[in-house]
Amino acid sequence: MKYSVYKSLFALVITTLVVSCNVKKYIPEKERLYSGTEIEMLPFEGVSKKDRKALQGELAGLARPKPNSQIFGFPYRVWLYYVIGEPKKDSSFRASLRRKLGQEPVFANSRSVVTNANIWKAFLQNEGYFHSEVAGKLEEKGYKAKGIYQVRVHRRYTLDSVRFVTDTALVGKDFKLTQEKTLLKPPVPYRLDNLKLERERITQEMKRKGYYYFNPDYVAILGDTNTNNYKAKLYLALKPEMPEAAARQYYIRNVYIYPNYTLNNAVQDTNRREAFRTTAGFQVVDSSRTYDERLFHSVIGFKPGRRYNSRVQDITLSRLINLGTFKFVRNRFAPDTQGDSTVLDVHYYLTPYPKKSLRAEIAGTSKSNSLAGSQLTLSWRNRNFFKRAELLTINATGGIEAQLGAGGQGVSNFSYGLNATLTFPRLVSPIAIDYDRRQVLPKTNLTLGYQAIVRRQFYRLNSFTGSFGYAFRGSSKVEHTLIPLSLTYVYVPTNSLGDLYYEAITDPALASQYIAIVQNQQLIPSSLYTLHFNSSPQSQSRYSQQLIFNFEPAGNAAGLLFKDGNGDGQKKVFDVAFSQYVRADVDTRHYLRLTPSTTWASRVFAGAGLPYGNSSSLPFVKQYFVGGSNSIRAFRPRGIGPGRYLRPAGRTILLQDGGGDIKMEANTELRTKFNKFLQGALFVDAGNVWMYKDPTLYGETAVFSKDFLKEVAIGAGIGLRLDVTYFVLRFDLATPLRNPALAENERWVFDKINFRDRDWRKDNLILNIAVGYPF
């Protein structure tokens, strides 16, 4: 009895909803709402079921028009469109609501069936399924109608042979030579898109051989199909009506460069006679001598008298843009119109950025360890320091952080610093280095810097850094950075040690850590090599991958040059012990686009530093850390490890928490776009850090062992991201699932999750606020 009553009530509710949400009453009498397409793929010998299924999906994607959005067959947005009603003004709230929530009805039309059939036939023919058949009709049902199609796909044609047909003229011989790299290799399937790509490829090769006026329309492709064996023979030839100019090779006569070009002075600057000839034979209109002529000698690929090459043109434009000195780069080729001349004058119009600029930035910070503060940066730039597009950047920074909610027992951190970077758009070396000049120009970077970190009543840490290195591209996907020499000197004055420091070192659990960070002097001479690989830097491919590899040896050369002079087991430079270690890590990132709005992103990081000689562990500034907004988000910054290390309770400041010589971390998250501005994510993070062999700072539980997998921390959470065009503001809320600091049988904390418990939320719900994606 009770079941019957519930069933009747449920039916009444459904009936009420259907009646109240009925769309039919809004549809004009002679119209039918278009509900989509139904495709039946008829079998044919030589076409597998799998191929028919794949083609069915492609044809459905080409079908037009697209039906209205539906939920369980109900066109809810059309219903909202009618319910909201016709607005009186386009700028009214009703009009805005109708545009966002509603959707104008899409009505069925028999002409669309004919159009779809013709489009599908053309698509199948272009894919090599010649003689395929498509038939369709419009089927009405109630207030809706759909397109019903039957498609019989014939067997696909494949390439049997490809021949380049030509004569003995020079242009014909060069055309024939392009066959070596043809994209049409039997027995690949016949595809019209491949034929178009082949014509584009031939055009690029011909332009690299000097044929300035050559274009894809001058390549004829003829096909001979045999219906008995479904094979196609292709013949490629130059069209007889090709213009004579397209059959000629062109040479560079003059190169004109206007490095101070603007729209205001365009007329006078491009016609002035103050041009001077450089050693490379260029005409540079630069009466103020703003730029050293050697800049253009290394950047401009064309030289007077050489043959035109489109590859040289592309490289030259890329180099000019990547100099960072010119705001706009434009060029023009001017052929000599006198007689049958085959020479070109090339003009480069370069609009420079202001040579000098000053910028101020102020940033606010709020960290999950209750530290909040701000930082001011003043940045001065000179974009042409030595008149060869050298970039000098000098940054002055100052900041303050204070620990909130510590009842006056917290810490205030002050920092200030000055650093300078000088970038040369070329290799600067005491010895000649041979490199591939066809690629983007390499860069030489020289950096010097100083930073002071003042932790009130603890210490003042002074850090001096300097480095010299190179950055260059092996290809569009691979970038290399080599720093042969990097020097870091850390100094903590004894008179800067405060009362809190001396109080902290009386605690046996903290003493070794606090003493380690404030060693009076520390010298780190090192080198660094970085490889950055990006599988698809410019494309929108469904899958992409990035890989970053770092290798850093420190103290090797110094260890050979300097000996233990004091007999204390430490090799020193000017009585300062230097660090010795070898550090290497790899960071791989993978992105798989599941749907147009959903991406699965993952990262795996593994790194290890092996100290030796003077060092028993990595220097603090070179150690690995986990936890925080870009790492394991369920734990506070540097709040995990090393190993099973458990922090003493009641600490108000963490100086060196969580550092280690070895790091392993894995992250994965599912990202989805709700609309243009709002995104969501679900994520899981795992990892930890360990000491390599030194138990001095954290004890034996922190040292890497064969049981490292049992010491992995795991966290999970949800994210909300706001895309404001210029950057992504990220909010990630996470909670620990596994804590390696707990006893072995208590590390999984699923059973302790209690969102209603205020104390649990305070200790286990970690909100990370950051800019940009975590990886």
Short mmCIF file of N, CA and C in Angstrom, two decimals, residues 555-654:
data_model
loop_
_atom_site.label_atom_id
_atom_site.label_comp_id
_atom_site.label_asym_id
_atom_site.label_seq_id
_atom_site.Cartn_x
_atom_site.Cartn_y
_atom_site.Cartn_z
N GLY A 555 82.32 21.92 -6.30
CA GLY A 555 83.57 21.72 -5.57
C GLY A 555 84.53 20.75 -6.22
N ASN A 556 84.25 20.27 -7.43
CA ASN A 556 85.13 19.29 -8.06
C ASN A 556 86.48 19.90 -8.42
N ALA A 557 86.44 21.00 -9.20
CA ALA A 557 87.69 21.63 -9.60
C ALA A 557 88.43 22.20 -8.39
N ALA A 558 87.68 22.80 -7.46
CA ALA A 558 88.31 23.36 -6.27
C ALA A 558 88.96 22.26 -5.44
N GLY A 559 88.36 21.08 -5.42
CA GLY A 559 88.93 19.97 -4.67
C GLY A 559 90.26 19.52 -5.22
N LEU A 560 90.47 19.69 -6.54
CA LEU A 560 91.74 19.31 -7.14
C LEU A 560 92.81 20.39 -6.93
N LEU A 561 92.36 21.64 -6.84
CA LEU A 561 93.30 22.75 -6.76
C LEU A 561 93.75 23.06 -5.33
N PHE A 562 92.85 22.81 -4.37
CA PHE A 562 93.15 23.20 -2.99
C PHE A 562 93.24 21.96 -2.10
N LYS A 563 94.15 22.00 -1.16
CA LYS A 563 94.41 20.87 -0.27
C LYS A 563 94.02 21.24 1.16
N ASP A 564 94.01 20.22 2.00
CA ASP A 564 93.74 20.40 3.42
C ASP A 564 94.99 20.98 4.07
N GLY A 565 94.98 22.30 4.27
CA GLY A 565 96.17 22.95 4.81
C GLY A 565 96.23 22.99 6.31
N ASN A 566 95.09 22.84 6.98
CA ASN A 566 95.06 22.95 8.45
C ASN A 566 95.00 21.61 9.14
N GLY A 567 94.90 20.54 8.40
CA GLY A 567 94.85 19.22 9.01
C GLY A 567 93.54 18.90 9.69
N ASP A 568 92.47 19.67 9.40
CA ASP A 568 91.17 19.42 10.04
C ASP A 568 90.23 18.64 9.12
N GLY A 569 90.75 18.11 8.01
CA GLY A 569 89.93 17.33 7.08
C GLY A 569 89.09 18.17 6.14
N GLN A 570 89.29 19.49 6.13
CA GLN A 570 88.51 20.39 5.29
C GLN A 570 89.42 21.10 4.29
N LYS A 571 89.10 21.00 3.02
CA LYS A 571 89.79 21.77 1.99
C LYS A 571 89.16 23.17 1.95
N LYS A 572 90.02 24.19 1.87
CA LYS A 572 89.51 25.55 2.01
C LYS A 572 90.07 26.47 0.93
N VAL A 573 89.31 27.54 0.65
CA VAL A 573 89.72 28.63 -0.22
C VAL A 573 89.71 29.90 0.63
N PHE A 574 90.86 30.53 0.78
CA PHE A 574 90.98 31.71 1.65
C PHE A 574 90.41 31.42 3.04
N ASP A 575 90.76 30.24 3.54
CA ASP A 575 90.37 29.81 4.88
C ASP A 575 88.86 29.60 5.03
N VAL A 576 88.15 29.41 3.91
CA VAL A 576 86.71 29.12 3.94
C VAL A 576 86.48 27.76 3.31
N ALA A 577 85.86 26.85 4.06
CA ALA A 577 85.56 25.52 3.52
C ALA A 577 84.49 25.63 2.43
N PHE A 578 84.67 24.89 1.34
CA PHE A 578 83.71 24.92 0.25
C PHE A 578 82.94 23.60 0.19
N SER A 579 81.71 23.70 -0.32
CA SER A 579 80.84 22.53 -0.41
C SER A 579 81.27 21.64 -1.57
N GLN A 580 81.07 20.33 -1.39
CA GLN A 580 81.36 19.35 -2.44
C GLN A 580 80.19 18.38 -2.55
N TYR A 581 79.61 18.30 -3.73
CA TYR A 581 78.49 17.40 -3.96
C TYR A 581 78.25 17.26 -5.45
N VAL A 582 77.47 16.27 -5.81
CA VAL A 582 76.96 16.12 -7.17
C VAL A 582 75.44 16.00 -7.06
N ARG A 583 74.75 16.85 -7.78
CA ARG A 583 73.28 16.93 -7.66
C ARG A 583 72.65 16.80 -9.04
N ALA A 584 71.66 15.92 -9.17
CA ALA A 584 70.97 15.72 -10.45
C ALA A 584 69.49 15.47 -10.19
N ASP A 585 68.64 16.00 -11.04
CA ASP A 585 67.20 15.75 -10.91
C ASP A 585 66.52 15.85 -12.27
N VAL A 586 65.37 15.23 -12.34
CA VAL A 586 64.58 15.24 -13.58
C VAL A 586 63.12 15.50 -13.21
N ASP A 587 62.50 16.36 -14.00
CA ASP A 587 61.10 16.75 -13.79
C ASP A 587 60.37 16.50 -15.11
N THR A 588 59.43 15.55 -15.11
CA THR A 588 58.67 15.26 -16.33
C THR A 588 57.21 15.62 -16.11
N ARG A 589 56.62 16.24 -17.12
CA ARG A 589 55.22 16.68 -17.02
C ARG A 589 54.47 16.20 -18.26
N HIS A 590 53.26 15.71 -18.02
CA HIS A 590 52.47 15.11 -19.10
C HIS A 590 51.07 15.72 -19.08
N TYR A 591 50.57 16.06 -20.28
CA TYR A 591 49.26 16.69 -20.40
C TYR A 591 48.46 15.96 -21.48
N LEU A 592 47.32 15.41 -21.08
CA LEU A 592 46.45 14.68 -22.00
C LEU A 592 45.08 15.36 -22.02
N ARG A 593 44.68 15.87 -23.19
CA ARG A 593 43.39 16.52 -23.31
C ARG A 593 42.33 15.46 -23.60
N LEU A 594 41.50 15.17 -22.59
CA LEU A 594 40.48 14.13 -22.72
C LEU A 594 39.30 14.63 -23.55
N THR A 595 38.89 15.88 -23.30
CA THR A 595 37.82 16.52 -24.07
C THR A 595 38.26 17.97 -24.29
N PRO A 596 37.54 18.74 -25.11
CA PRO A 596 37.94 20.14 -25.29
C PRO A 596 38.02 20.94 -24.00
N SER A 597 37.31 20.51 -22.95
CA SER A 597 37.30 21.27 -21.70
C SER A 597 37.95 20.54 -20.53
N THR A 598 38.45 19.33 -20.74
CA THR A 598 39.01 18.54 -19.65
C THR A 598 40.41 18.05 -19.99
N THR A 599 41.36 18.27 -19.07
CA THR A 599 42.74 17.86 -19.26
C THR A 599 43.23 17.09 -18.04
N TRP A 600 43.95 16.01 -18.31
CA TRP A 600 44.58 15.23 -17.25
C TRP A 600 46.06 15.60 -17.24
N ALA A 601 46.51 16.22 -16.15
CA ALA A 601 47.90 16.69 -16.03
C ALA A 601 48.60 15.90 -14.93
N SER A 602 49.85 15.51 -15.19
CA SER A 602 50.63 14.74 -14.22
C SER A 602 52.08 15.21 -14.22
N ARG A 603 52.72 15.03 -13.08
CA ARG A 603 54.14 15.37 -12.95
C ARG A 603 54.83 14.32 -12.10
N VAL A 604 56.05 13.98 -12.48
CA VAL A 604 56.90 13.08 -11.69
C VAL A 604 58.25 13.76 -11.55
N PHE A 605 58.73 13.86 -10.30
CA PHE A 605 60.01 14.50 -10.02
C PHE A 605 60.88 13.55 -9.21
N ALA A 606 62.13 13.44 -9.59
CA ALA A 606 63.08 12.63 -8.83
C ALA A 606 64.42 13.35 -8.84
N GLY A 607 65.02 13.51 -7.69
CA GLY A 607 66.30 14.19 -7.60
C GLY A 607 67.11 13.69 -6.44
N ALA A 608 68.44 13.77 -6.58
CA ALA A 608 69.33 13.31 -5.52
C ALA A 608 70.60 14.14 -5.53
N GLY A 609 71.06 14.48 -4.34
CA GLY A 609 72.34 15.14 -4.19
C GLY A 609 73.25 14.27 -3.34
N LEU A 610 74.42 13.95 -3.85
CA LEU A 610 75.35 13.07 -3.15
C LEU A 610 76.52 13.91 -2.63
N PRO A 611 76.53 14.23 -1.34
CA PRO A 611 77.63 15.01 -0.77
C PRO A 611 78.87 14.13 -0.58
N TYR A 612 80.04 14.75 -0.67
CA TYR A 612 81.29 14.01 -0.44
C TYR A 612 82.34 15.02 0.01
N GLY A 613 83.49 14.54 0.38
CA GLY A 613 84.60 15.42 0.75
C GLY A 613 84.26 16.32 1.92
N ASN A 614 84.25 17.61 1.69
CA ASN A 614 83.97 18.58 2.74
C ASN A 614 82.55 18.51 3.29
N SER A 615 81.61 17.94 2.51
CA SER A 615 80.19 18.01 2.87
C SER A 615 79.65 16.67 3.31
N SER A 616 78.84 16.70 4.35
CA SER A 616 78.12 15.51 4.79
C SER A 616 76.67 15.54 4.36
N SER A 617 76.19 16.73 3.96
CA SER A 617 74.85 16.91 3.42
C SER A 617 74.87 18.11 2.48
N LEU A 618 73.81 18.26 1.68
CA LEU A 618 73.74 19.41 0.79
C LEU A 618 73.63 20.70 1.59
N PRO A 619 74.19 21.81 1.08
CA PRO A 619 73.96 23.10 1.73
C PRO A 619 72.47 23.40 1.78
N PHE A 620 72.06 24.18 2.76
CA PHE A 620 70.64 24.47 2.95
C PHE A 620 70.01 25.05 1.68
N VAL A 621 70.71 25.95 0.98
CA VAL A 621 70.14 26.59 -0.20
C VAL A 621 70.04 25.65 -1.38
N LYS A 622 70.65 24.46 -1.31
CA LYS A 622 70.61 23.50 -2.41
C LYS A 622 69.78 22.26 -2.07
N GLN A 623 69.19 22.22 -0.88
CA GLN A 623 68.42 21.05 -0.49
C GLN A 623 67.06 21.02 -1.19
N TYR A 624 66.45 19.84 -1.20
CA TYR A 624 65.11 19.65 -1.75
C TYR A 624 64.08 19.80 -0.63
N PHE A 625 62.89 20.30 -1.00
CA PHE A 625 61.80 20.44 -0.03
C PHE A 625 60.50 19.97 -0.66
N VAL A 626 59.56 19.54 0.18
CA VAL A 626 58.23 19.20 -0.30
C VAL A 626 57.20 19.84 0.62
N GLY A 627 55.97 19.95 0.10
CA GLY A 627 54.91 20.61 0.83
C GLY A 627 54.69 22.02 0.31
N GLY A 628 53.45 22.49 0.32
CA GLY A 628 53.16 23.83 -0.14
C GLY A 628 52.35 23.86 -1.43
N SER A 629 52.09 25.05 -1.93
CA SER A 629 51.13 25.24 -3.02
C SER A 629 51.55 24.62 -4.34
N ASN A 630 52.85 24.42 -4.59
CA ASN A 630 53.31 23.82 -5.85
C ASN A 630 53.89 22.43 -5.65
N SER A 631 53.62 21.83 -4.52
CA SER A 631 54.18 20.51 -4.20
C SER A 631 53.06 19.62 -3.66
N ILE A 632 53.26 19.05 -2.48
CA ILE A 632 52.21 18.23 -1.87
C ILE A 632 51.32 19.17 -1.07
N ARG A 633 50.17 19.49 -1.64
CA ARG A 633 49.35 20.59 -1.14
C ARG A 633 48.61 20.29 0.15
N ALA A 634 48.61 19.05 0.59
CA ALA A 634 47.94 18.69 1.84
C ALA A 634 48.82 18.96 3.06
N PHE A 635 50.06 19.40 2.85
CA PHE A 635 50.98 19.69 3.95
C PHE A 635 51.52 21.11 3.76
N ARG A 636 51.90 21.71 4.87
CA ARG A 636 52.40 23.07 4.84
C ARG A 636 53.78 23.11 4.19
N PRO A 637 54.22 24.30 3.73
CA PRO A 637 55.53 24.40 3.09
C PRO A 637 56.63 23.82 3.95
N ARG A 638 57.44 22.93 3.35
CA ARG A 638 58.56 22.27 4.02
C ARG A 638 58.09 21.47 5.24
N GLY A 639 56.84 21.05 5.21
CA GLY A 639 56.26 20.41 6.39
C GLY A 639 56.33 18.91 6.39
N ILE A 640 57.03 18.30 5.42
CA ILE A 640 57.11 16.83 5.36
C ILE A 640 58.58 16.43 5.42
N GLY A 641 58.85 15.40 6.19
CA GLY A 641 60.17 14.80 6.20
C GLY A 641 61.21 15.65 6.89
N PRO A 642 62.46 15.31 6.67
CA PRO A 642 62.89 14.19 5.82
C PRO A 642 62.55 12.84 6.44
N GLY A 643 62.17 11.89 5.59
CA GLY A 643 61.83 10.54 6.05
C GLY A 643 60.68 10.56 7.02
N ARG A 644 60.89 9.93 8.19
CA ARG A 644 59.84 9.82 9.21
C ARG A 644 60.04 10.85 10.32
N TYR A 645 60.83 11.89 10.06
CA TYR A 645 61.14 12.87 11.10
C TYR A 645 59.86 13.53 11.62
N LEU A 646 59.72 13.59 12.93
CA LEU A 646 58.57 14.18 13.60
C LEU A 646 59.02 15.45 14.32
N ARG A 647 58.39 16.56 13.96
CA ARG A 647 58.78 17.83 14.53
C ARG A 647 58.34 17.96 16.00
N PRO A 648 59.18 18.63 16.82
CA PRO A 648 58.76 18.90 18.20
C PRO A 648 57.55 19.82 18.22
N ALA A 649 56.67 19.61 19.17
CA ALA A 649 55.46 20.42 19.28
C ALA A 649 55.79 21.79 19.86
N GLY A 650 54.91 22.76 19.56
CA GLY A 650 55.02 24.06 20.18
C GLY A 650 56.01 25.00 19.53
N ARG A 651 56.47 24.72 18.31
CA ARG A 651 57.44 25.60 17.66
C ARG A 651 56.72 26.75 16.97
N THR A 652 57.26 27.94 17.09
CA THR A 652 56.64 29.12 16.47
C THR A 652 57.28 29.48 15.14
N ILE A 653 58.43 28.89 14.84
CA ILE A 653 59.11 29.20 13.57
C ILE A 653 59.83 27.97 13.07
N LEU A 654 59.81 27.78 11.77
CA LEU A 654 60.52 26.67 11.15
C LEU A 654 61.66 27.23 10.33
#
